[in-house]
Tab-separated table of N, CA and C in Angstrom:
chain	number	residue	atom	x	y	z
A	25	ASN	N	32.736	111.147	155.702
A	25	ASN	CA	33.150	109.804	156.675
A	25	ASN	C	33.443	109.295	155.671
A	26	GLU	N	32.635	108.949	154.523
A	26	GLU	CA	33.185	107.842	153.525
A	26	GLU	C	34.624	108.042	152.399
A	27	ASP	N	34.858	109.269	152.420
A	27	ASP	CA	36.082	109.684	151.650
A	27	ASP	C	37.118	109.563	152.521
A	28	PHE	N	37.282	109.877	153.839
A	28	PHE	CA	38.255	109.677	154.716
A	28	PHE	C	38.446	107.628	154.735
A	29	LEU	N	37.142	107.069	155.140
A	29	LEU	CA	37.525	105.755	155.141
A	29	LEU	C	38.681	105.367	153.759
A	30	ALA	N	38.018	105.507	152.730
A	30	ALA	CA	38.685	105.340	151.223
A	30	ALA	C	40.016	105.765	151.467
A	31	GLN	N	40.395	106.826	152.071
A	31	GLN	CA	41.770	107.483	152.102
A	31	GLN	C	42.432	106.163	153.149
A	32	LEU	N	41.812	106.150	154.371
A	32	LEU	CA	42.714	105.198	155.167
A	32	LEU	C	42.719	103.837	154.149
A	33	ALA	N	42.084	103.117	153.531
A	33	ALA	CA	41.841	101.978	152.607
A	33	ALA	C	42.723	101.936	151.693
A	34	GLN	N	43.383	103.115	151.017
A	34	GLN	CA	44.431	103.221	150.327
A	34	GLN	C	45.568	103.281	151.331
A	35	PHE	N	45.505	103.948	151.833
A	35	PHE	CA	47.087	104.372	152.807
A	35	PHE	C	47.451	102.716	153.262
A	36	ALA	N	46.227	101.902	153.846
A	36	ALA	CA	46.665	100.451	154.071
A	36	ALA	C	47.116	99.909	153.013
A	37	SER	N	46.705	100.187	151.866
A	37	SER	CA	47.195	99.325	150.544
A	37	SER	C	48.524	99.340	150.427
A	38	VAL	N	48.633	100.703	150.697
A	38	VAL	CA	50.265	101.457	150.125
A	38	VAL	C	51.148	100.360	150.952
A	39	GLU	N	50.747	100.736	152.479
A	39	GLU	CA	51.327	100.250	153.413
A	39	GLU	C	52.019	98.372	153.461
A	40	GLN	N	51.090	98.055	152.929
A	40	GLN	CA	51.025	96.858	152.836
A	40	GLN	C	52.058	96.349	151.326
A	41	LEU	N	51.658	97.218	150.621
A	41	LEU	CA	52.476	96.958	149.138
A	41	LEU	C	54.176	97.069	149.559
A	42	GLU	N	54.218	98.484	150.188
A	42	GLU	CA	55.783	98.490	150.341
A	42	GLU	C	56.238	97.438	151.466
A	43	SER	N	55.364	96.634	152.347
A	43	SER	CA	55.860	95.840	153.375
A	43	SER	C	56.241	94.534	152.379
A	44	ILE	N	55.816	93.909	151.359
A	44	ILE	CA	55.831	93.307	150.283
A	44	ILE	C	56.741	92.951	149.741
A	45	ASN	N	57.190	94.570	148.943
A	45	ASN	CA	58.636	94.817	148.575
A	45	ASN	C	59.506	94.624	149.068
A	46	SER	N	59.415	95.015	150.639
A	46	SER	CA	60.819	94.694	151.175
A	46	SER	C	60.817	93.954	151.768
A	47	GLY	N	60.117	92.692	151.695
A	47	GLY	CA	60.080	91.343	152.171
A	47	GLY	C	60.521	90.612	150.866
A	48	THR	N	60.139	91.287	149.940
A	48	THR	CA	60.676	90.624	148.229
A	48	THR	C	62.025	90.864	148.309
A	49	GLN	N	62.554	91.906	148.726
A	49	GLN	CA	63.961	92.426	148.605
A	49	GLN	C	65.087	91.655	149.252
A	50	THR	N	64.142	91.673	150.742
A	50	THR	CA	65.081	90.808	151.768
A	50	THR	C	65.230	89.299	151.264
A	51	GLY	N	64.037	88.564	150.354
A	51	GLY	CA	63.962	87.402	150.065
A	51	GLY	C	65.117	87.111	149.010
A	52	LEU	N	65.181	87.920	147.875
A	52	LEU	CA	66.204	87.778	147.042
A	52	LEU	C	67.637	87.969	147.533
A	53	MET	N	67.577	88.901	148.498
A	53	MET	CA	68.850	89.284	149.074
A	53	MET	C	69.635	87.769	149.732
A	54	MET	N	68.464	87.033	150.575
A	54	MET	CA	68.826	86.160	151.178
A	54	MET	C	69.396	85.056	149.939
A	55	GLN	N	68.269	84.814	148.975
A	55	GLN	CA	68.578	83.785	148.008
A	55	GLN	C	70.047	83.867	147.412
A	56	GLN	N	70.558	85.106	147.230
A	56	GLN	CA	71.569	85.280	146.364
A	56	GLN	C	73.205	85.130	147.430
A	57	SER	N	72.372	85.172	148.911
A	57	SER	CA	73.907	85.037	149.866
A	57	SER	C	74.000	83.002	149.931
A	58	VAL	N	72.446	82.791	149.933
A	58	VAL	CA	72.596	81.266	150.179
A	58	VAL	C	73.356	80.542	148.852
A	59	SER	N	72.895	81.083	147.695
A	59	SER	CA	73.633	80.651	146.471
A	59	SER	C	75.441	81.115	146.310
A	60	ASN	N	75.560	82.726	146.761
A	60	ASN	CA	76.867	82.882	146.950
A	60	ASN	C	77.644	81.502	147.843
A	61	ALA	N	76.892	81.499	148.998
A	61	ALA	CA	77.703	80.478	149.935
A	61	ALA	C	77.895	79.065	149.544
A	62	LEU	N	76.972	78.701	148.471
A	62	LEU	CA	76.851	77.296	148.346
A	62	LEU	C	77.833	77.425	147.257
A	63	SER	N	78.371	78.614	146.247
A	63	SER	CA	78.800	78.162	145.135
A	63	SER	C	80.571	77.876	145.521
A	64	THR	N	81.216	78.163	146.861
A	64	THR	CA	82.403	78.139	147.390
A	64	THR	C	82.438	76.826	147.620
A	65	GLY	N	81.255	75.757	147.648
A	65	GLY	CA	81.481	74.436	147.588
A	65	GLY	C	81.695	74.046	146.508
A	66	LEU	N	81.830	74.729	145.113
A	66	LEU	CA	82.524	74.024	143.772
A	66	LEU	C	83.904	74.123	143.761
A	67	ILE	N	84.860	75.053	144.718
A	67	ILE	CA	86.042	74.918	144.450
A	67	ILE	C	86.699	73.659	144.478
A	68	GLY	N	87.129	73.429	143.375
A	68	GLY	CA	88.521	72.286	143.491
A	68	GLY	C	87.543	71.185	142.876
A	69	GLU	N	86.146	71.822	142.141
A	69	GLU	CA	85.320	70.589	141.561
A	69	GLU	C	85.889	70.863	139.711
A	70	GLU	N	85.594	69.686	139.416
A	70	GLU	CA	85.478	70.126	137.712
A	70	GLU	C	84.239	70.732	137.067
A	71	VAL	N	84.295	71.422	136.096
A	71	VAL	CA	82.990	72.303	135.865
A	71	VAL	C	82.974	72.236	134.319
A	72	ILE	N	81.926	72.129	133.792
A	72	ILE	CA	81.972	72.254	132.203
A	72	ILE	C	81.091	73.395	131.941
A	73	MET	N	81.426	73.946	131.166
A	73	MET	CA	80.679	75.253	130.684
A	73	MET	C	80.424	75.597	129.088
A	74	ASP	N	79.428	76.214	128.624
A	74	ASP	CA	79.498	76.395	127.455
A	74	ASP	C	80.733	77.242	126.787
A	75	GLY	N	81.136	76.494	125.766
A	75	GLY	CA	82.413	76.983	124.969
A	75	GLY	C	82.493	77.327	124.017
A	76	SER	N	81.236	78.526	123.797
A	76	SER	CA	80.961	78.989	122.341
A	76	SER	C	81.837	79.992	122.422
A	77	VAL	N	82.733	80.763	123.368
A	77	VAL	CA	83.082	81.704	123.418
A	77	VAL	C	84.487	81.272	124.417
A	78	LEU	N	85.524	81.688	123.535
A	78	LEU	CA	86.748	80.909	124.079
A	78	LEU	C	87.793	82.408	124.396
A	79	GLU	N	88.376	82.173	125.455
A	79	GLU	CA	89.372	82.984	125.732
A	79	GLU	C	90.888	82.636	125.450
A	80	LEU	N	91.359	83.369	124.749
A	80	LEU	CA	92.913	82.913	124.390
A	80	LEU	C	93.967	83.919	125.212
A	81	LYS	N	94.685	83.413	126.185
A	81	LYS	CA	95.479	84.063	126.931
A	81	LYS	C	96.765	83.382	126.747
A	82	GLY	N	97.683	84.617	126.564
A	82	GLY	CA	99.266	83.762	127.042
A	82	GLY	C	99.416	83.167	125.466
A	83	GLY	N	98.664	83.755	124.476
A	83	GLY	CA	98.707	82.051	123.655
A	83	GLY	C	98.406	81.200	123.791
A	84	GLU	N	97.839	80.556	124.709
A	84	GLU	CA	97.133	79.454	125.100
A	84	GLU	C	95.545	79.203	125.357
A	85	SER	N	95.024	78.499	125.017
A	85	SER	CA	93.709	78.386	125.179
A	85	SER	C	93.100	77.335	125.827
A	86	ARG	N	92.001	77.093	126.198
A	86	ARG	CA	91.408	75.791	126.762
A	86	ARG	C	90.964	74.942	125.692
A	87	ARG	N	90.577	73.597	126.360
A	87	ARG	CA	90.487	72.388	125.218
A	87	ARG	C	89.220	72.522	125.270
A	88	LEU	N	88.790	71.870	124.333
A	88	LEU	CA	87.343	72.691	123.494
A	88	LEU	C	86.966	70.804	123.384
A	89	SER	N	85.539	70.820	124.183
A	89	SER	CA	85.168	69.487	123.964
A	89	SER	C	83.526	69.493	123.408
A	90	PHE	N	83.039	68.358	122.979
A	90	PHE	CA	81.755	68.198	122.401
A	90	PHE	C	81.516	66.574	122.345
A	91	GLU	N	79.899	66.328	122.521
A	91	GLU	CA	79.579	65.202	122.661
A	91	GLU	C	78.444	64.840	121.188
A	92	LEU	N	78.819	63.834	120.854
A	92	LEU	CA	78.153	63.426	119.563
A	92	LEU	C	77.057	62.210	119.920
A	93	ASP	N	75.957	62.409	119.646
A	93	ASP	CA	74.561	61.288	119.532
A	93	ASP	C	75.135	60.348	118.614
A	94	GLN	N	75.700	60.690	117.534
A	94	GLN	CA	75.810	59.693	116.639
A	94	GLN	C	77.214	59.805	115.814
A	95	SER	N	77.708	59.167	115.382
A	95	SER	CA	78.898	59.196	114.597
A	95	SER	C	78.586	60.310	113.625
A	96	ALA	N	79.871	61.032	113.322
A	96	ALA	CA	79.686	62.460	112.498
A	96	ALA	C	81.657	62.625	112.340
A	97	THR	N	81.422	63.447	111.285
A	97	THR	CA	82.515	64.100	111.238
A	97	THR	C	82.423	65.753	111.380
A	98	VAL	N	83.822	66.056	112.147
A	98	VAL	CA	83.369	67.698	113.094
A	98	VAL	C	84.226	68.486	112.549
A	99	SER	N	83.882	69.382	112.389
A	99	SER	CA	84.912	70.812	112.161
A	99	SER	C	84.522	71.871	112.913
A	100	VAL	N	85.643	72.532	113.099
A	100	VAL	CA	85.750	73.521	114.734
A	100	VAL	C	85.963	75.183	113.589
A	101	GLU	N	84.989	76.231	113.689
A	101	GLU	CA	85.384	77.125	113.199
A	101	GLU	C	85.524	78.426	114.361
A	102	ILE	N	86.842	79.265	114.224
A	102	ILE	CA	87.078	79.986	115.388
A	102	ILE	C	86.786	81.235	114.464
A	103	ARG	N	86.314	82.554	115.178
A	103	ARG	CA	86.534	83.937	114.703
A	103	ARG	C	86.822	84.845	115.539
A	104	ASP	N	87.436	86.074	114.882
A	104	ASP	CA	87.783	86.934	115.728
A	104	ASP	C	86.711	87.726	116.448
A	105	ALA	N	86.830	88.790	117.064
A	105	ALA	CA	85.765	89.756	117.887
A	105	ALA	C	85.122	90.156	116.849
A	106	SER	N	85.423	90.211	115.517
A	106	SER	CA	84.915	91.017	114.713
A	106	SER	C	83.932	90.161	113.629
A	107	GLY	N	84.432	88.822	114.083
A	107	GLY	CA	83.578	87.726	113.337
A	107	GLY	C	84.394	87.109	111.924
A	108	VAL	N	85.494	87.440	111.710
A	108	VAL	CA	86.325	87.278	111.056
A	108	VAL	C	86.852	86.087	111.240
A	109	LEU	N	86.295	84.787	110.513
A	109	LEU	CA	87.034	83.158	110.345
A	109	LEU	C	88.573	83.376	110.662
A	110	VAL	N	89.255	83.085	111.537
A	110	VAL	CA	90.636	83.073	111.943
A	110	VAL	C	91.094	81.695	111.436
A	111	ARG	N	90.232	80.716	112.095
A	111	ARG	CA	90.580	79.576	111.941
A	111	ARG	C	89.700	78.143	111.762
A	112	THR	N	90.106	77.139	110.934
A	112	THR	CA	89.306	76.322	111.060
A	112	THR	C	89.990	74.661	111.373
A	113	ILE	N	89.234	74.178	112.359
A	113	ILE	CA	90.304	72.801	112.374
A	113	ILE	C	89.320	71.616	112.260
A	114	ASN	N	89.568	70.509	111.779
A	114	ASN	CA	89.138	69.550	111.489
A	114	ASN	C	89.533	68.338	112.284
A	115	ALA	N	88.161	68.028	113.698
A	115	ALA	CA	88.717	67.153	114.577
A	115	ALA	C	89.201	65.767	114.242
A	116	GLU	N	89.970	65.477	114.678
A	116	GLU	CA	90.413	64.122	114.421
A	116	GLU	C	91.253	63.888	112.823
A	117	ASP	N	91.598	65.362	111.924
A	117	ASP	CA	91.504	64.979	110.656
A	117	ASP	C	90.547	64.763	109.923
A	118	SER	N	89.446	65.171	110.610
A	118	SER	CA	88.096	64.898	109.271
A	118	SER	C	87.752	63.189	109.475
A	119	ALA	N	88.477	62.821	110.394
A	119	ALA	CA	88.248	61.209	110.337
A	119	ALA	C	86.604	60.974	111.357
A	120	LEU	N	85.772	59.998	110.903
A	120	LEU	CA	84.488	59.900	111.063
A	120	LEU	C	84.397	59.534	112.874
A	121	LEU	N	83.994	60.132	113.889
A	121	LEU	CA	83.978	60.118	115.091
A	121	LEU	C	82.690	59.373	115.558
A	122	GLU	N	83.363	58.663	116.472
A	122	GLU	CA	81.913	57.925	117.221
A	122	GLU	C	81.188	58.486	118.040
A	123	ALA	N	80.083	57.954	118.464
A	123	ALA	CA	79.346	58.843	119.258
A	123	ALA	C	79.894	58.927	120.429
A	124	GLY	N	79.456	59.821	121.287
A	124	GLY	CA	80.361	59.809	122.586
A	124	GLY	C	81.178	61.434	122.746
A	125	GLU	N	81.777	61.276	124.002
A	125	GLU	CA	82.372	62.707	124.188
A	125	GLU	C	84.461	62.814	123.286
A	126	HIS	N	84.414	64.145	122.967
A	126	HIS	CA	85.420	64.013	122.227
A	126	HIS	C	86.213	65.562	122.535
A	127	GLY	N	87.226	65.703	122.117
A	127	GLY	CA	87.882	67.069	122.081
A	127	GLY	C	88.628	67.577	121.191
A	128	VAL	N	88.989	68.826	120.967
A	128	VAL	CA	89.835	69.504	119.948
A	128	VAL	C	90.722	70.389	121.043
A	129	ASP	N	92.329	70.673	120.464
A	129	ASP	CA	92.791	71.395	121.100
A	129	ASP	C	93.353	72.755	119.736
A	130	TRP	N	93.144	73.956	120.631
A	130	TRP	CA	93.213	74.762	119.991
A	130	TRP	C	94.639	75.403	119.921
A	131	ASP	N	95.680	75.590	119.396
A	131	ASP	CA	96.697	76.389	119.761
A	131	ASP	C	96.989	77.877	119.570
A	132	GLY	N	95.942	78.181	119.355
A	132	GLY	CA	96.385	79.647	119.539
A	132	GLY	C	96.843	80.402	118.145
A	133	LEU	N	96.448	79.411	117.353
A	133	LEU	CA	97.300	79.847	115.486
A	133	LEU	C	96.110	80.322	114.495
A	134	ASP	N	96.161	81.116	113.514
A	134	ASP	CA	95.480	80.913	112.669
A	134	ASP	C	95.341	80.205	111.540
A	135	ASP	N	94.596	80.095	110.394
A	135	ASP	CA	95.150	79.226	109.363
A	135	ASP	C	96.344	79.031	108.828
A	136	ASN	N	97.275	80.397	109.015
A	136	ASN	CA	98.106	80.520	108.288
A	136	ASN	C	99.597	80.190	109.258
A	137	GLY	N	99.511	79.981	110.422
A	137	GLY	CA	100.286	79.142	111.393
A	137	GLY	C	100.907	80.920	112.392
A	138	HIS	N	100.017	81.613	111.940
A	138	HIS	CA	99.984	83.372	112.892
A	138	HIS	C	99.673	83.279	114.025
A	139	VAL	N	100.396	83.613	115.420
A	139	VAL	CA	100.046	83.839	116.679
A	139	VAL	C	99.108	84.520	116.815
A	140	LEU	N	97.929	84.515	117.063
A	140	LEU	CA	96.895	85.575	117.265
A	140	LEU	C	97.235	86.262	118.568
A	141	ILE	N	96.565	87.570	118.667
A	141	ILE	CA	96.824	88.052	120.135
A	141	ILE	C	95.477	87.700	121.110
A	142	ASP	N	95.962	88.004	122.193
A	142	ASP	CA	95.071	87.846	123.232
A	142	ASP	C	93.723	88.025	123.252
A	143	GLY	N	92.699	87.556	123.678
A	143	GLY	CA	91.595	88.284	123.553
A	143	GLY	C	90.246	86.691	123.556
A	144	TYR	N	89.005	87.566	123.207
A	144	TYR	CA	88.095	86.485	122.778
A	144	TYR	C	87.660	86.255	121.627
A	145	TYR	N	87.278	84.746	121.370
A	145	TYR	CA	87.109	84.025	120.006
A	145	TYR	C	85.695	83.287	120.254
A	146	GLN	N	85.148	83.716	118.978
A	146	GLN	CA	83.551	82.831	119.041
A	146	GLN	C	84.206	81.479	118.448
A	147	VAL	N	83.080	80.627	119.118
A	147	VAL	CA	83.125	79.183	118.494
A	147	VAL	C	82.402	78.548	118.199
A	148	SER	N	82.215	78.111	116.492
A	148	SER	CA	80.926	76.937	116.630
A	148	SER	C	81.866	75.785	115.848
A	149	LEU	N	80.739	75.063	115.932
A	149	LEU	CA	80.892	73.334	115.557
A	149	LEU	C	80.140	72.712	114.375
A	150	SER	N	80.779	72.510	113.298
A	150	SER	CA	79.600	72.034	112.500
A	150	SER	C	79.588	70.270	112.307
A	151	ALA	N	78.851	69.295	112.684
A	151	ALA	CA	79.213	67.774	112.313
A	151	ALA	C	77.896	67.437	111.163
A	152	LEU	N	78.701	66.457	110.486
A	152	LEU	CA	77.869	66.201	109.485
A	152	LEU	C	77.878	64.536	109.782
A	153	SER	N	76.851	63.780	110.024
A	153	SER	CA	76.620	62.421	110.182
A	153	SER	C	77.039	61.531	108.895
A	154	GLU	N	77.049	60.500	108.844
A	154	GLU	CA	77.532	59.660	107.895
A	154	GLU	C	76.359	59.643	106.845
A	155	GLN	N	75.162	60.019	107.348
A	155	GLN	CA	73.945	60.092	106.118
A	155	GLN	C	74.235	61.496	105.438
A	156	GLY	N	74.767	61.929	105.550
A	156	GLY	CA	75.166	63.752	105.237
A	156	GLY	C	74.164	64.774	105.998
A	157	ASN	N	73.431	64.568	107.167
A	157	ASN	CA	72.828	65.102	107.371
A	157	ASN	C	73.460	65.945	108.755
A	158	ASN	N	73.117	67.708	109.102
A	158	ASN	CA	73.846	68.232	109.679
A	158	ASN	C	73.239	67.995	111.030
A	159	LEU	N	74.056	67.865	112.181
A	159	LEU	CA	73.985	67.550	113.624
A	159	LEU	C	74.450	68.800	114.508
A	160	ASN	N	73.297	68.798	115.238
A	160	ASN	CA	73.676	70.083	116.227
A	160	ASN	C	74.471	69.672	117.471
A	161	VAL	N	75.313	70.001	117.489
A	161	VAL	CA	76.566	69.536	118.486
A	161	VAL	C	77.291	71.476	118.905
A	162	LEU	N	77.193	71.550	120.093
A	162	LEU	CA	77.809	72.637	121.120
A	162	LEU	C	78.806	72.334	121.637
A	163	PRO	N	80.076	73.403	121.542
A	163	PRO	CA	81.288	73.115	122.333
A	163	PRO	C	81.013	73.450	123.825
A	164	ARG	N	81.995	72.781	124.398
A	164	ARG	CA	82.233	72.798	125.978
A	164	ARG	C	83.873	73.168	125.986
A	165	VAL	N	84.206	73.901	127.460
A	165	VAL	CA	85.351	74.014	127.932
A	165	VAL	C	84.804	73.633	129.595
A	166	SER	N	85.851	72.729	130.163
A	166	SER	CA	86.141	72.753	131.276
A	166	SER	C	87.050	72.793	132.371
A	167	GLY	N	87.496	72.823	133.245
A	167	GLY	CA	88.259	73.004	133.797
A	167	GLY	C	88.016	72.994	135.682
A	168	LEU	N	88.927	72.689	136.474
A	168	LEU	CA	88.783	72.832	137.646
A	168	LEU	C	88.626	74.262	138.260
A	169	VAL	N	87.636	74.201	139.377
A	169	VAL	CA	87.211	75.815	139.686
A	169	VAL	C	88.310	76.264	140.926
A	170	GLU	N	89.442	77.264	140.538
A	170	GLU	CA	90.334	77.526	141.548
A	170	GLU	C	89.999	78.063	142.410
A	171	GLY	N	88.706	79.239	142.388
A	171	GLY	CA	88.206	79.942	143.426
A	171	GLY	C	86.944	80.869	142.711
A	172	ILE	N	86.496	81.663	143.929
A	172	ILE	CA	85.360	82.272	143.525
A	172	ILE	C	85.663	83.819	143.920
A	173	ARG	N	84.829	84.830	142.903
A	173	ARG	CA	84.969	85.940	143.305
A	173	ARG	C	83.560	86.389	142.994
A	174	PHE	N	83.427	87.209	143.986
A	174	PHE	CA	82.337	87.842	144.361
A	174	PHE	C	82.343	89.350	143.970
A	175	SER	N	81.357	89.798	143.247
A	175	SER	CA	81.446	91.137	142.594
A	175	SER	C	79.701	91.671	142.431
A	176	GLY	N	79.421	92.551	142.823
A	176	GLY	CA	77.799	93.189	142.810
A	176	GLY	C	77.023	91.558	143.240
A	177	GLY	N	77.089	91.369	143.981
A	177	GLY	CA	76.157	90.529	144.431
A	177	GLY	C	75.970	89.127	143.863
A	178	ASN	N	77.329	89.113	142.759
A	178	ASN	CA	77.179	87.654	142.103
A	178	ASN	C	78.830	86.931	142.032
A	179	ALA	N	78.498	85.688	141.796
A	179	ALA	CA	79.463	84.661	142.273
A	179	ALA	C	80.035	84.565	140.930
A	180	TYR	N	81.336	84.635	140.486
A	180	TYR	CA	82.055	84.557	139.423
A	180	TYR	C	83.151	83.062	139.954
A	181	LEU	N	82.948	81.978	139.147
A	181	LEU	CA	84.260	80.969	139.262
A	181	LEU	C	85.329	81.033	138.497
A	182	ILE	N	86.236	81.308	139.244
A	182	ILE	CA	87.416	81.410	138.244
A	182	ILE	C	88.168	79.587	138.115
A	183	VAL	N	88.409	79.946	136.472
A	183	VAL	CA	88.767	78.549	135.794
A	183	VAL	C	89.875	78.694	135.078
A	184	GLY	N	90.699	78.351	135.209
A	184	GLY	CA	92.204	78.340	134.398
A	184	GLY	C	92.512	79.599	134.390
A	185	GLY	N	92.198	80.641	135.098
A	185	GLY	CA	92.485	82.328	135.043
A	185	GLY	C	91.262	82.967	134.480
A	186	SER	N	90.714	82.490	134.209
A	186	SER	CA	89.453	82.937	133.348
A	186	SER	C	88.222	82.751	134.279
A	187	GLU	N	87.083	83.706	134.619
A	187	GLU	CA	85.714	84.013	134.997
A	187	GLU	C	85.091	83.523	134.015
A	188	TYR	N	84.216	82.735	134.899
A	188	TYR	CA	82.686	82.131	134.290
A	188	TYR	C	81.331	82.401	135.576
A	189	THR	N	80.458	82.817	134.873
A	189	THR	CA	79.436	83.137	135.508
A	189	THR	C	78.399	81.852	136.068
A	190	LEU	N	77.768	81.626	137.027
A	190	LEU	CA	77.223	80.321	137.654
A	190	LEU	C	76.448	79.559	136.558
A	191	SER	N	75.803	80.713	135.639
A	191	SER	CA	74.696	80.140	134.910
A	191	SER	C	75.300	79.540	133.475
A	192	GLU	N	76.849	80.083	133.342
A	192	GLU	CA	77.228	79.407	132.067
A	192	GLU	C	77.771	77.826	132.367
A	193	VAL	N	77.456	77.511	133.783
A	193	VAL	CA	77.887	76.041	134.326
A	193	VAL	C	76.839	75.310	133.266
A	194	LEU	N	77.272	73.948	133.076
A	194	LEU	CA	76.482	72.684	132.500
A	194	LEU	C	76.322	71.846	133.549
A	195	GLU	N	77.590	71.561	133.776
A	195	GLU	CA	77.731	70.116	134.664
A	195	GLU	C	78.948	70.257	135.450
A	196	VAL	N	78.746	69.573	136.472
A	196	VAL	CA	80.120	69.664	137.531
A	196	VAL	C	80.234	68.263	137.896
A	197	ARG	N	81.541	67.922	137.855
A	197	ARG	CA	81.994	66.699	138.219
A	197	ARG	C	82.780	66.383	139.204
A	198	ALA	N	82.782	65.463	139.724
A	198	ALA	CA	84.340	64.588	140.729
A	198	ALA	C	85.496	65.219	139.736
A	199	PRO	N	86.662	65.641	140.630
A	199	PRO	CA	87.756	65.935	139.750
A	199	PRO	C	88.171	65.095	139.208
A	200	ASP	N	88.044	63.884	139.784
A	200	ASP	CA	88.996	62.664	139.255
A	200	ASP	C	88.377	61.742	138.016
A	201	VAL	N	87.397	62.295	137.925
A	201	VAL	CA	86.388	61.923	136.452
A	201	VAL	C	87.239	62.259	135.066
A	202	GLN	N	87.450	61.545	134.054
A	202	GLN	CA	88.108	62.269	133.192
A	202	GLN	C	87.241	62.394	131.970
A	203	GLU	N	87.368	63.332	130.968
A	203	GLU	CA	86.582	62.934	129.802
A	203	GLU	C	87.454	62.038	128.883
A	204	SER	N	87.033	61.482	128.024
A	204	SER	CA	87.490	60.851	126.809
A	204	SER	C	88.074	61.519	125.785
């Protein structure tokens, strides 16, 4: 009798665990559905995303932006998929930039003026304060959300013809708010 009761208790535990697992799966699917539905509300909004990887497409790239906590000179390094440095851009001709938001345009050329092939490029920024201290500055890209694509249960924002995950979004702004 004791063995029989122990087996019944084990079966009951397994059944409860299966029920919990099923409930968790259902909850995750519902959460994903709600997230996907809410993401459609971003269509037409301006989003700011991590810009450490830029896509060069049709010889054109997105504008890089960054924010400085204090005055500094800023340099942008662009590397190809192999990690080779292909372009260095000094923001505003190495002028001392005031604290605040700034932007840099990349024309899709390397340092020798040659057109680079379409693809993904790594971007890093280095900033030097007036006192000569290195500052931590992160590159960002922005654009209007043109649409949403769903794949594998995930939502992908379509911005400037490129796709970004929701986890890459750092900020959402009303489209009439302009960066300086």
